[in-house]
PDB file of C-alpha atoms in Angstrom:
ATOM      1  CA  UNK A   1      -6.974 -16.955  19.600  1.00 94.00           C
ATOM      2  CA  UNK A   2      -6.053 -13.604  21.164  1.00 97.00           C
ATOM      3  CA  UNK A   3      -4.601 -11.047  18.746  1.00 98.00           C
ATOM      4  CA  UNK A   4      -3.439  -7.459  19.214  1.00 98.00           C
ATOM      5  CA  UNK A   5      -3.147  -5.184  16.184  1.00 98.00           C
ATOM      6  CA  UNK A   6      -0.800  -2.251  16.685  1.00 98.00           C
ATOM      7  CA  UNK A   7      -1.927   0.404  14.248  1.00 97.00           C
ATOM      8  CA  UNK A   8      -5.522   0.869  13.085  1.00 96.00           C
ATOM      9  CA  UNK A   9      -4.883   2.457   9.727  1.00 94.00           C
ATOM     10  CA  UNK A  10      -6.037   0.951   6.454  1.00 94.00           C
ATOM     11  CA  UNK A  11      -4.043  -2.283   6.719  1.00 96.00           C
ATOM     12  CA  UNK A  12      -4.755  -2.775  10.417  1.00 98.00           C
ATOM     13  CA  UNK A  13      -8.492  -2.306   9.975  1.00 98.00           C
ATOM     14  CA  UNK A  14      -8.546  -4.551   6.908  1.00 98.00           C
ATOM     15  CA  UNK A  15      -6.687  -7.426   8.543  1.00 98.00           C
ATOM     16  CA  UNK A  16      -8.496  -6.897  11.827  1.00 98.00           C
ATOM     17  CA  UNK A  17     -11.887  -7.139  10.129  1.00 98.00           C
ATOM     18  CA  UNK A  18     -10.950 -10.587   8.814  1.00 98.00           C
ATOM     19  CA  UNK A  19      -9.807 -11.840  12.202  1.00 98.00           C
ATOM     20  CA  UNK A  20     -12.882 -10.563  14.053  1.00 98.00           C
ATOM     21  CA  UNK A  21     -15.205 -12.044  11.421  1.00 98.00           C
ATOM     22  CA  UNK A  22     -13.407 -15.389  11.792  1.00 98.00           C
ATOM     23  CA  UNK A  23     -13.972 -15.421  15.546  1.00 97.00           C
ATOM     24  CA  UNK A  24     -10.622 -14.268  16.953  1.00 98.00           C
ATOM     25  CA  UNK A  25     -10.416 -12.139  20.095  1.00 97.00           C
ATOM     26  CA  UNK A  26      -9.046  -8.888  18.651  1.00 98.00           C
ATOM     27  CA  UNK A  27      -7.784  -5.720  20.322  1.00 98.00           C
ATOM     28  CA  UNK A  28      -6.638  -2.655  18.385  1.00 98.00           C
ATOM     29  CA  UNK A  29      -3.985  -0.275  19.693  1.00 98.00           C
ATOM     30  CA  UNK A  30      -5.112   2.968  18.089  1.00 97.00           C
ATOM     31  CA  UNK A  31      -4.847   6.730  18.235  1.00 94.00           C
ATOM     32  CA  UNK A  32      -7.489   8.848  19.939  1.00 95.00           C
ATOM     33  CA  UNK A  33      -9.727   9.743  16.972  1.00 93.00           C
ATOM     34  CA  UNK A  34      -9.733   6.168  15.719  1.00 96.00           C
ATOM     35  CA  UNK A  35     -10.410   4.806  19.215  1.00 97.00           C
ATOM     36  CA  UNK A  36     -13.452   7.042  19.607  1.00 96.00           C
ATOM     37  CA  UNK A  37     -14.869   6.088  16.230  1.00 97.00           C
ATOM     38  CA  UNK A  38     -14.328   2.352  16.663  1.00 98.00           C
ATOM     39  CA  UNK A  39     -15.827   2.356  20.164  1.00 97.00           C
ATOM     40  CA  UNK A  40     -18.877   4.351  19.083  1.00 96.00           C
ATOM     41  CA  UNK A  41     -19.568   3.096  15.555  1.00 96.00           C
ATOM     42  CA  UNK A  42     -17.709  -0.184  15.153  1.00 98.00           C
ATOM     43  CA  UNK A  43     -15.789  -1.270  12.079  1.00 98.00           C
ATOM     44  CA  UNK A  44     -16.917  -1.424   8.462  1.00 98.00           C
ATOM     45  CA  UNK A  45     -15.093  -3.144   5.580  1.00 98.00           C
ATOM     46  CA  UNK A  46     -16.309  -2.612   2.027  1.00 98.00           C
ATOM     47  CA  UNK A  47     -15.032  -3.094  -1.513  1.00 96.00           C
ATOM     48  CA  UNK A  48     -13.647  -6.369  -2.790  1.00 92.00           C
ATOM     49  CA  UNK A  49     -14.710  -9.460  -0.810  1.00 95.00           C
ATOM     50  CA  UNK A  50     -17.991  -7.814   0.192  1.00 94.00           C
ATOM     51  CA  UNK A  51     -19.159  -5.663   3.069  1.00 96.00           C
ATOM     52  CA  UNK A  52     -18.783  -6.365   6.773  1.00 97.00           C
ATOM     53  CA  UNK A  53     -20.311  -4.298   9.558  1.00 98.00           C
ATOM     54  CA  UNK A  54     -18.811  -5.228  12.917  1.00 98.00           C
ATOM     55  CA  UNK A  55     -20.289  -4.051  16.199  1.00 98.00           C
ATOM     56  CA  UNK A  56     -17.918  -2.364  18.695  1.00 97.00           C
ATOM     57  CA  UNK A  57     -18.949  -5.039  21.201  1.00 98.00           C
ATOM     58  CA  UNK A  58     -17.038  -7.630  19.161  1.00 98.00           C
ATOM     59  CA  UNK A  59     -13.525  -6.212  19.650  1.00 98.00           C
ATOM     60  CA  UNK A  60     -11.409  -4.134  21.996  1.00 97.00           C
ATOM     61  CA  UNK A  61      -9.620  -0.827  21.496  1.00 98.00           C
ATOM     62  CA  UNK A  62      -6.872   0.519  23.754  1.00 97.00           C
ATOM     63  CA  UNK A  63      -4.469   3.435  23.738  1.00 95.00           C
ATOM     64  CA  UNK A  64      -1.222   1.569  24.447  1.00 95.00           C
ATOM     65  CA  UNK A  65       0.113  -1.965  24.301  1.00 96.00           C
ATOM     66  CA  UNK A  66       0.650  -1.686  28.072  1.00 95.00           C
ATOM     67  CA  UNK A  67      -3.146  -1.616  28.454  1.00 95.00           C
ATOM     68  CA  UNK A  68      -3.353  -5.226  27.216  1.00 94.00           C
ATOM     69  CA  UNK A  69      -3.389  -7.958  29.868  1.00 87.00           C
ATOM     70  CA  UNK A  70      -0.081  -9.773  30.336  1.00 82.00           C
ATOM     71  CA  UNK A  71       0.269 -13.353  29.195  1.00 76.00           C
ATOM     72  CA  UNK A  72      -2.894 -13.499  27.115  1.00 85.00           C
ATOM     73  CA  UNK A  73      -1.637 -12.617  23.631  1.00 96.00           C
ATOM     74  CA  UNK A  74      -0.932 -15.184  20.924  1.00 97.00           C
ATOM     75  CA  UNK A  75       0.000 -12.740  18.141  1.00 98.00           C
ATOM     76  CA  UNK A  76       0.876  -9.069  17.924  1.00 98.00           C
ATOM     77  CA  UNK A  77       0.364  -7.783  14.390  1.00 98.00           C
ATOM     78  CA  UNK A  78       2.361  -4.642  13.625  1.00 98.00           C
ATOM     79  CA  UNK A  79       0.413  -2.637  11.049  1.00 98.00           C
ATOM     80  CA  UNK A  80       2.160   0.712  11.456  1.00 97.00           C
ATOM     81  CA  UNK A  81       4.209   2.610   8.911  1.00 95.00           C
ATOM     82  CA  UNK A  82       7.792   1.429   8.561  1.00 96.00           C
ATOM     83  CA  UNK A  83       9.256   4.663   9.966  1.00 96.00           C
ATOM     84  CA  UNK A  84       7.483   3.913  13.254  1.00 97.00           C
ATOM     85  CA  UNK A  85       9.243   0.550  13.631  1.00 97.00           C
ATOM     86  CA  UNK A  86      11.941   1.645  16.140  1.00 97.00           C
ATOM     87  CA  UNK A  87       9.418   3.235  18.526  1.00 97.00           C
ATOM     88  CA  UNK A  88       6.948   0.348  18.185  1.00 98.00           C
ATOM     89  CA  UNK A  89       9.683  -2.255  18.729  1.00 98.00           C
ATOM     90  CA  UNK A  90      10.779  -0.496  21.926  1.00 97.00           C
ATOM     91  CA  UNK A  91       7.214  -0.314  23.218  1.00 97.00           C
ATOM     92  CA  UNK A  92       6.482  -3.954  22.476  1.00 97.00           C
ATOM     93  CA  UNK A  93       9.823  -5.094  23.853  1.00 96.00           C
ATOM     94  CA  UNK A  94       8.999  -3.665  27.289  1.00 95.00           C
ATOM     95  CA  UNK A  95       5.279  -4.548  27.301  1.00 96.00           C
ATOM     96  CA  UNK A  96       4.158  -7.275  29.690  1.00 95.00           C
ATOM     97  CA  UNK A  97       1.729  -8.661  27.108  1.00 95.00           C
ATOM     98  CA  UNK A  98       4.603  -9.491  24.737  1.00 96.00           C
ATOM     99  CA  UNK A  99       7.011 -11.226  27.105  1.00 93.00           C
ATOM    100  CA  UNK A 100       5.766 -14.813  26.783  1.00 94.00           C
ATOM    101  CA  UNK A 101       7.745 -16.913  24.304  1.00 94.00           C
ATOM    102  CA  UNK A 102       4.430 -18.086  22.854  1.00 95.00           C
ATOM    103  CA  UNK A 103       3.608 -14.530  21.738  1.00 96.00           C
ATOM    104  CA  UNK A 104       4.599 -14.069  18.085  1.00 98.00           C
ATOM    105  CA  UNK A 105       5.257 -10.681  16.450  1.00 98.00           C
ATOM    106  CA  UNK A 106       4.054 -10.483  12.835  1.00 98.00           C
ATOM    107  CA  UNK A 107       5.033  -7.480  10.691  1.00 98.00           C
ATOM    108  CA  UNK A 108       2.382  -6.332   8.214  1.00 98.00           C
ATOM    109  CA  UNK A 109       4.561  -3.512   6.894  1.00 97.00           C
ATOM    110  CA  UNK A 110       5.944  -2.177   3.655  1.00 94.00           C
ATOM    111  CA  UNK A 111       9.560  -2.064   2.610  1.00 95.00           C
ATOM    112  CA  UNK A 112      12.754  -3.743   3.722  1.00 97.00           C
ATOM    113  CA  UNK A 113      14.535  -3.507   7.084  1.00 96.00           C
ATOM    114  CA  UNK A 114      11.648  -3.821   9.557  1.00 97.00           C
ATOM    115  CA  UNK A 115      12.611  -7.347  10.619  1.00 98.00           C
ATOM    116  CA  UNK A 116      16.075  -6.232  11.733  1.00 97.00           C
ATOM    117  CA  UNK A 117      14.544  -3.562  13.982  1.00 98.00           C
ATOM    118  CA  UNK A 118      12.199  -5.989  15.751  1.00 98.00           C
ATOM    119  CA  UNK A 119      14.825  -8.748  15.916  1.00 98.00           C
ATOM    120  CA  UNK A 120      16.789  -6.470  18.246  1.00 97.00           C
ATOM    121  CA  UNK A 121      13.864  -6.349  20.675  1.00 97.00           C
ATOM    122  CA  UNK A 122      12.805 -10.005  20.421  1.00 97.00           C
ATOM    123  CA  UNK A 123      14.369 -13.380  19.766  1.00 98.00           C
ATOM    124  CA  UNK A 124      14.431 -13.366  15.928  1.00 98.00           C
ATOM    125  CA  UNK A 125      12.477 -16.610  15.584  1.00 98.00           C
ATOM    126  CA  UNK A 126       9.545 -14.947  17.375  1.00 98.00           C
ATOM    127  CA  UNK A 127       9.346 -12.316  14.603  1.00 98.00           C
ATOM    128  CA  UNK A 128       7.499 -13.133  11.374  1.00 98.00           C
ATOM    129  CA  UNK A 129       6.897 -11.080   8.233  1.00 98.00           C
ATOM    130  CA  UNK A 130       3.755 -10.771   6.137  1.00 98.00           C
ATOM    131  CA  UNK A 131       3.769  -9.781   2.486  1.00 97.00           C
ATOM    132  CA  UNK A 132       0.581  -7.956   1.538  1.00 95.00           C
ATOM    133  CA  UNK A 133      -0.299  -6.923  -1.990  1.00 89.00           C
ATOM    134  CA  UNK A 134      -3.930  -6.244  -1.242  1.00 91.00           C
ATOM    135  CA  UNK A 135      -4.843  -2.569  -1.499  1.00 87.00           C
ATOM    136  CA  UNK A 136      -6.642  -0.998   1.475  1.00 91.00           C
ATOM    137  CA  UNK A 137      -7.947   2.555   1.723  1.00 89.00           C
ATOM    138  CA  UNK A 138      -9.301   4.034   4.951  1.00 92.00           C
ATOM    139  CA  UNK A 139     -12.371   6.101   4.097  1.00 94.00           C
ATOM    140  CA  UNK A 140     -12.965   7.176   7.704  1.00 95.00           C
ATOM    141  CA  UNK A 141     -11.468   6.258  11.105  1.00 95.00           C
ATOM    142  CA  UNK A 142     -13.683   3.147  11.227  1.00 97.00           C
ATOM    143  CA  UNK A 143     -14.243   2.335   7.550  1.00 98.00           C
ATOM    144  CA  UNK A 144     -11.742   0.550   5.322  1.00 97.00           C
ATOM    145  CA  UNK A 145     -12.235  -0.309   1.660  1.00 96.00           C
ATOM    146  CA  UNK A 146     -10.451  -3.162  -0.111  1.00 95.00           C
ATOM    147  CA  UNK A 147      -9.581  -1.603  -3.455  1.00 90.00           C
ATOM    148  CA  UNK A 148      -7.443  -4.245  -5.150  1.00 86.00           C
ATOM    149  CA  UNK A 149      -6.167  -7.760  -4.538  1.00 88.00           C
ATOM    150  CA  UNK A 150      -3.312  -9.273  -6.528  1.00 84.00           C
ATOM    151  CA  UNK A 151      -2.344 -12.389  -4.559  1.00 90.00           C
ATOM    152  CA  UNK A 152      -2.801 -14.125  -1.206  1.00 96.00           C
ATOM    153  CA  UNK A 153      -1.204 -12.577   1.874  1.00 98.00           C
ATOM    154  CA  UNK A 154       1.897 -14.614   2.699  1.00 98.00           C
ATOM    155  CA  UNK A 155       3.383 -15.052   6.178  1.00 98.00           C
ATOM    156  CA  UNK A 156       6.805 -16.518   6.923  1.00 98.00           C
ATOM    157  CA  UNK A 157      10.078 -16.230   8.815  1.00 98.00           C
ATOM    158  CA  UNK A 158      13.335 -14.541   7.826  1.00 98.00           C
ATOM    159  CA  UNK A 159      14.994 -16.280  10.792  1.00 98.00           C
ATOM    160  CA  UNK A 160      14.262 -19.872   9.819  1.00 97.00           C
ATOM    161  CA  UNK A 161      11.478 -20.369  12.386  1.00 98.00           C
ATOM    162  CA  UNK A 162       8.863 -23.081  12.020  1.00 97.00           C
ATOM    163  CA  UNK A 163       6.161 -21.415   9.897  1.00 97.00           C
ATOM    164  CA  UNK A 164       3.505 -23.819  11.176  1.00 97.00           C
ATOM    165  CA  UNK A 165       3.384 -21.488  14.199  1.00 97.00           C
ATOM    166  CA  UNK A 166       1.479 -18.970  12.057  1.00 98.00           C
ATOM    167  CA  UNK A 167      -0.828 -21.490  10.345  1.00 98.00           C
ATOM    168  CA  UNK A 168      -3.765 -20.595  12.555  1.00 98.00           C
ATOM    169  CA  UNK A 169      -3.277 -16.872  11.940  1.00 98.00           C
ATOM    170  CA  UNK A 170      -3.269 -17.341   8.163  1.00 98.00           C
ATOM    171  CA  UNK A 171      -6.321 -19.589   8.417  1.00 98.00           C
ATOM    172  CA  UNK A 172      -8.280 -16.974  10.368  1.00 98.00           C
ATOM    173  CA  UNK A 173      -7.433 -14.212   7.880  1.00 98.00           C
ATOM    174  CA  UNK A 174      -8.618 -16.437   5.037  1.00 98.00           C
ATOM    175  CA  UNK A 175     -11.785 -17.389   6.927  1.00 98.00           C
ATOM    176  CA  UNK A 176     -12.432 -13.674   7.379  1.00 97.00           C
ATOM    177  CA  UNK A 177     -12.524 -13.082   3.650  1.00 96.00           C
ATOM    178  CA  UNK A 178      -9.018 -12.292   2.378  1.00 97.00           C
ATOM    179  CA  UNK A 179      -6.847 -15.221   1.204  1.00 97.00           C
ATOM    180  CA  UNK A 180      -3.711 -15.814   3.292  1.00 98.00           C
ATOM    181  CA  UNK A 181      -1.168 -18.612   3.548  1.00 98.00           C
ATOM    182  CA  UNK A 182       2.133 -19.457   5.201  1.00 98.00           C
ATOM    183  CA  UNK A 183       5.280 -19.650   3.095  1.00 98.00           C
ATOM    184  CA  UNK A 184       8.849 -20.931   3.497  1.00 97.00           C
ATOM    185  CA  UNK A 185      10.062 -18.303   0.985  1.00 97.00           C
ATOM    186  CA  UNK A 186       9.130 -15.014   2.624  1.00 98.00           C
ATOM    187  CA  UNK A 187      12.500 -13.433   1.705  1.00 98.00           C
ATOM    188  CA  UNK A 188      11.738 -14.018  -1.981  1.00 98.00           C
ATOM    189  CA  UNK A 189       8.190 -12.732  -1.499  1.00 98.00           C
ATOM    190  CA  UNK A 190       9.302  -9.545   0.250  1.00 98.00           C
ATOM    191  CA  UNK A 191      11.855  -8.750  -2.448  1.00 98.00           C
ATOM    192  CA  UNK A 192       9.238  -9.405  -5.104  1.00 97.00           C
ATOM    193  CA  UNK A 193       7.103  -6.766  -3.411  1.00 96.00           C
ATOM    194  CA  UNK A 194      10.107  -4.438  -3.133  1.00 97.00           C
ATOM    195  CA  UNK A 195      10.606  -4.704  -6.892  1.00 98.00           C
ATOM    196  CA  UNK A 196       6.930  -3.989  -7.508  1.00 95.00           C
ATOM    197  CA  UNK A 197       6.706  -1.163  -4.959  1.00 95.00           C
ATOM    198  CA  UNK A 198       9.908   0.620  -5.955  1.00 98.00           C
ATOM    199  CA  UNK A 199       8.802   0.684  -9.590  1.00 98.00           C
ATOM    200  CA  UNK A 200       5.311   2.033  -8.961  1.00 97.00           C
ATOM    201  CA  UNK A 201       4.795   3.612  -5.559  1.00 96.00           C
ATOM    202  CA  UNK A 202       7.169   6.615  -5.614  1.00 98.00           C
ATOM    203  CA  UNK A 203       6.687   7.288  -9.320  1.00 98.00           C
ATOM    204  CA  UNK A 204       2.915   7.275  -8.874  1.00 97.00           C
ATOM    205  CA  UNK A 205       3.305   9.715  -5.983  1.00 97.00           C
ATOM    206  CA  UNK A 206       5.630  12.105  -7.797  1.00 97.00           C
ATOM    207  CA  UNK A 207       3.583  12.153 -11.021  1.00 97.00           C
ATOM    208  CA  UNK A 208       0.208  11.841  -9.272  1.00 96.00           C
ATOM    209  CA  UNK A 209      -0.885   9.000 -11.505  1.00 96.00           C
ATOM    210  CA  UNK A 210      -2.536   5.643 -10.938  1.00 94.00           C
ATOM    211  CA  UNK A 211      -0.501   2.535 -11.639  1.00 94.00           C
ATOM    212  CA  UNK A 212      -2.136   1.695 -14.960  1.00 95.00           C
ATOM    213  CA  UNK A 213      -1.243   5.081 -16.430  1.00 96.00           C
ATOM    214  CA  UNK A 214       2.418   4.523 -15.562  1.00 97.00           C
ATOM    215  CA  UNK A 215       2.380   1.213 -17.390  1.00 96.00           C
ATOM    216  CA  UNK A 216       0.729   2.695 -20.480  1.00 97.00           C
ATOM    217  CA  UNK A 217       3.499   5.202 -21.206  1.00 97.00           C
ATOM    218  CA  UNK A 218       6.839   4.310 -22.821  1.00 97.00           C
ATOM    219  CA  UNK A 219       8.479   7.170 -20.909  1.00 97.00           C
ATOM    220  CA  UNK A 220       7.458   5.911 -17.477  1.00 98.00           C
ATOM    221  CA  UNK A 221       8.097   2.316 -18.521  1.00 98.00           C
ATOM    222  CA  UNK A 222      11.699   3.286 -19.256  1.00 98.00           C
ATOM    223  CA  UNK A 223      12.083   4.734 -15.757  1.00 98.00           C
ATOM    224  CA  UNK A 224      10.505   1.697 -14.107  1.00 98.00           C
ATOM    225  CA  UNK A 225      12.747  -0.640 -16.094  1.00 98.00           C
ATOM    226  CA  UNK A 226      15.856   1.100 -14.764  1.00 98.00           C
ATOM    227  CA  UNK A 227      14.484   1.083 -11.215  1.00 98.00           C
ATOM    228  CA  UNK A 228      13.866  -2.676 -11.426  1.00 98.00           C
ATOM    229  CA  UNK A 229      17.384  -3.384 -12.731  1.00 98.00           C
ATOM    230  CA  UNK A 230      18.898  -1.364  -9.887  1.00 98.00           C
ATOM    231  CA  UNK A 231      16.808  -3.128  -7.228  1.00 98.00           C
ATOM    232  CA  UNK A 232      17.687  -6.523  -8.662  1.00 98.00           C
ATOM    233  CA  UNK A 233      21.409  -5.731  -8.735  1.00 98.00           C
ATOM    234  CA  UNK A 234      21.392  -4.430  -5.158  1.00 98.00           C
ATOM    235  CA  UNK A 235      19.372  -7.417  -3.943  1.00 98.00           C
ATOM    236  CA  UNK A 236      21.845  -9.864  -5.453  1.00 97.00           C
ATOM    237  CA  UNK A 237      24.874  -7.937  -4.160  1.00 98.00           C
ATOM    238  CA  UNK A 238      23.406  -8.078  -0.639  1.00 97.00           C
ATOM    239  CA  UNK A 239      22.943 -11.852  -0.889  1.00 97.00           C
ATOM    240  CA  UNK A 240      19.154 -11.969  -1.195  1.00 97.00           C
ATOM    241  CA  UNK A 241      16.967 -13.814  -3.699  1.00 97.00           C
ATOM    242  CA  UNK A 242      13.533 -13.469  -5.224  1.00 98.00           C
ATOM    243  CA  UNK A 243      11.325 -15.515  -7.545  1.00 97.00           C
ATOM    244  CA  UNK A 244      13.004 -14.408 -10.796  1.00 98.00           C
ATOM    245  CA  UNK A 245      16.596 -14.947 -11.873  1.00 96.00           C
ATOM    246  CA  UNK A 246      16.829 -11.613 -13.684  1.00 97.00           C
ATOM    247  CA  UNK A 247      15.199  -8.202 -13.770  1.00 98.00           C
ATOM    248  CA  UNK A 248      14.176  -8.871 -17.366  1.00 98.00           C
ATOM    249  CA  UNK A 249      12.112 -11.879 -16.334  1.00 98.00           C
ATOM    250  CA  UNK A 250      10.578  -9.943 -13.454  1.00 98.00           C
ATOM    251  CA  UNK A 251       9.582  -7.134 -15.809  1.00 98.00           C
ATOM    252  CA  UNK A 252       7.867  -9.577 -18.164  1.00 98.00           C
ATOM    253  CA  UNK A 253       5.598 -10.704 -15.316  1.00 97.00           C
ATOM    254  CA  UNK A 254       5.331  -7.158 -13.967  1.00 96.00           C
ATOM    255  CA  UNK A 255       3.854  -5.776 -17.186  1.00 97.00           C
ATOM    256  CA  UNK A 256       2.029  -8.947 -18.121  1.00 96.00           C
ATOM    257  CA  UNK A 257       0.377  -9.861 -14.804  1.00 92.00           C
ATOM    258  CA  UNK A 258       1.109  -7.670 -11.771  1.00 90.00           C
ATOM    259  CA  UNK A 259       0.469  -4.214 -13.112  1.00 92.00           C
ATOM    260  CA  UNK A 260      -2.786  -5.144 -14.921  1.00 91.00           C
ATOM    261  CA  UNK A 261      -4.116  -6.654 -11.661  1.00 86.00           C
ATOM    262  CA  UNK A 262      -3.584  -3.304  -9.900  1.00 86.00           C
ATOM    263  CA  UNK A 263      -4.297  -1.046 -12.895  1.00 89.00           C
ATOM    264  CA  UNK A 264      -6.642   1.330 -11.050  1.00 87.00           C
ATOM    265  CA  UNK A 265      -4.676   1.438  -7.791  1.00 85.00           C
ATOM    266  CA  UNK A 266      -3.427   4.725  -6.378  1.00 87.00           C
ATOM    267  CA  UNK A 267       0.008   4.843  -4.782  1.00 90.00           C
ATOM    268  CA  UNK A 268      -0.023   4.738  -0.974  1.00 90.00           C
ATOM    269  CA  UNK A 269       2.676   7.422  -1.048  1.00 94.00           C
ATOM    270  CA  UNK A 270       0.391   9.625  -3.134  1.00 94.00           C
ATOM    271  CA  UNK A 271      -2.365   9.129  -0.565  1.00 89.00           C
ATOM    272  CA  UNK A 272       0.053  10.005   2.246  1.00 92.00           C
ATOM    273  CA  UNK A 273       1.288  13.144   0.505  1.00 95.00           C
ATOM    274  CA  UNK A 274      -2.259  14.285  -0.239  1.00 92.00           C
ATOM    275  CA  UNK A 275      -3.098  13.899   3.455  1.00 90.00           C
ATOM    276  CA  UNK A 276       0.065  15.678   4.601  1.00 93.00           C
ATOM    277  CA  UNK A 277       1.499  12.506   6.103  1.00 91.00           C
ATOM    278  CA  UNK A 278       5.041  11.196   6.050  1.00 94.00           C
ATOM    279  CA  UNK A 279       5.627   8.483   3.441  1.00 96.00           C
ATOM    280  CA  UNK A 280       7.490   5.170   3.605  1.00 96.00           C
ATOM    281  CA  UNK A 281       9.990   6.170   0.924  1.00 98.00           C
ATOM    282  CA  UNK A 282      12.986   5.405   3.169  1.00 97.00           C
ATOM    283  CA  UNK A 283      11.932   1.751   3.539  1.00 97.00           C
ATOM    284  CA  UNK A 284      11.508   1.361  -0.229  1.00 98.00           C
ATOM    285  CA  UNK A 285      13.706   3.401  -2.574  1.00 98.00           C
ATOM    286  CA  UNK A 286      15.705   4.616   0.421  1.00 98.00           C
ATOM    287  CA  UNK A 287      16.459   1.042   1.516  1.00 98.00           C
ATOM    288  CA  UNK A 288      17.722   0.250  -1.986  1.00 98.00           C
ATOM    289  CA  UNK A 289      19.977   3.316  -1.935  1.00 98.00           C
ATOM    290  CA  UNK A 290      21.331   2.373   1.504  1.00 98.00           C
ATOM    291  CA  UNK A 291      22.099  -1.205   0.455  1.00 98.00           C
ATOM    292  CA  UNK A 292      23.629   0.103  -2.767  1.00 98.00           C
ATOM    293  CA  UNK A 293      26.012   2.303  -0.791  1.00 98.00           C
ATOM    294  CA  UNK A 294      26.891  -0.608   1.481  1.00 98.00           C
ATOM    295  CA  UNK A 295      27.693  -2.947  -1.419  1.00 98.00           C
ATOM    296  CA  UNK A 296      29.050  -0.359  -3.849  1.00 98.00           C
ATOM    297  CA  UNK A 297      26.172  -0.582  -6.348  1.00 98.00           C
ATOM    298  CA  UNK A 298      25.095   2.675  -8.072  1.00 98.00           C
ATOM    299  CA  UNK A 299      21.371   3.434  -7.673  1.00 98.00           C
ATOM    300  CA  UNK A 300      20.723   6.752  -9.461  1.00 98.00           C
ATOM    301  CA  UNK A 301      17.088   6.046 -10.370  1.00 98.00           C
ATOM    302  CA  UNK A 302      16.072   4.898  -6.894  1.00 98.00           C
ATOM    303  CA  UNK A 303      18.012   7.793  -5.360  1.00 98.00           C
ATOM    304  CA  UNK A 304      16.135  10.232  -7.591  1.00 98.00           C
ATOM    305  CA  UNK A 305      12.786   8.732  -6.566  1.00 98.00           C
ATOM    306  CA  UNK A 306      13.767   8.913  -2.906  1.00 98.00           C
ATOM    307  CA  UNK A 307      14.875  12.526  -3.172  1.00 98.00           C
ATOM    308  CA  UNK A 308      11.812  13.681  -5.144  1.00 98.00           C
ATOM    309  CA  UNK A 309       9.408  12.139  -2.646  1.00 98.00           C
ATOM    310  CA  UNK A 310      11.394  13.635   0.240  1.00 97.00           C
ATOM    311  CA  UNK A 311      11.188  17.022  -1.474  1.00 97.00           C
ATOM    312  CA  UNK A 312       7.413  16.750  -1.731  1.00 96.00           C
ATOM    313  CA  UNK A 313       7.209  15.715   1.929  1.00 94.00           C
ATOM    314  CA  UNK A 314       9.335  18.650   3.054  1.00 93.00           C
ATOM    315  CA  UNK A 315       7.817  21.303   0.806  1.00 86.00           C
ATOM    316  CA  UNK A 316       4.185  20.267   0.935  1.00 75.00           C
ATOM    317  CA  UNK A 317       3.968  20.546  -2.836  1.00 50.00           C
ATOM    318  CA  UNK A 318       1.404  18.181  -4.297  1.00 43.00           C
ATOM    319  CA  UNK A 319       2.127  18.466  -8.013  1.00 37.00           C
ATOM    320  CA  UNK A 320       5.191  18.644 -10.218  1.00 33.00           C
ATOM    321  CA  UNK A 321       3.454  18.055 -13.570  1.00 27.00           C
TER     322      UNK A 321
END
């Protein structure tokens, strides 16, 4: 199985380590500093699921998708930030390696709205989504740590494609150490993650707190409760579904199961802000605000989270408390 991973950040390295360990032919499309490190030192994965040290001889690294041979790719895994989706979709859409109908595009990205971007560049049934609630942290350009794992990675289609087409991909990820499975309910899974992410990720970034601390305080619980109710209302107004029939039932599982499983996790937005990087706020809280405007649903709590994170991005301020 020949797989290209576009993006060699924390998620790309984590998923790539599984695929290489399971015997897949893997090529990373990576930036210069990461390319140099991977070619010279190889790839290390540590943390949950044990340590892997992978020689640079066991995988490829290129600068652009155009450097990959045409007609040889089974899957392209997009592991970039959501704000890069338009540029990545354009690049993949014109790349020779991605033209075969047998080549599937699988989005390992946060937020909502990525599928629509890639469905403009490819026949929608060639585009699959993955829902990941495993925490990855890149400790160096070639070293990723698995910090938390809440549930198996799920891969499915928002376009009604036959999900058996990604069976082998899920199997290889599982064989490489991180549980993965195909699902016929990826829409519900992605909105479940949206609920979880919108409650915790921006608030953790703004307050500079780990997830468990947010769940321990009545004040932050009150904010997260309102965020969840807004997301649920917007989701329903837009015609989407998730695994709970009300925000109240989601919140019961959120506080009872999800948050405890990721108690010590640090918001990816907080990590991005600390490193001076752009965050994915527009694909999370921002996507909720946009859908709310489209379907006439007020979203004051999600709008506030979006605007506060944007302020921190623009100003470079790292603390407000």
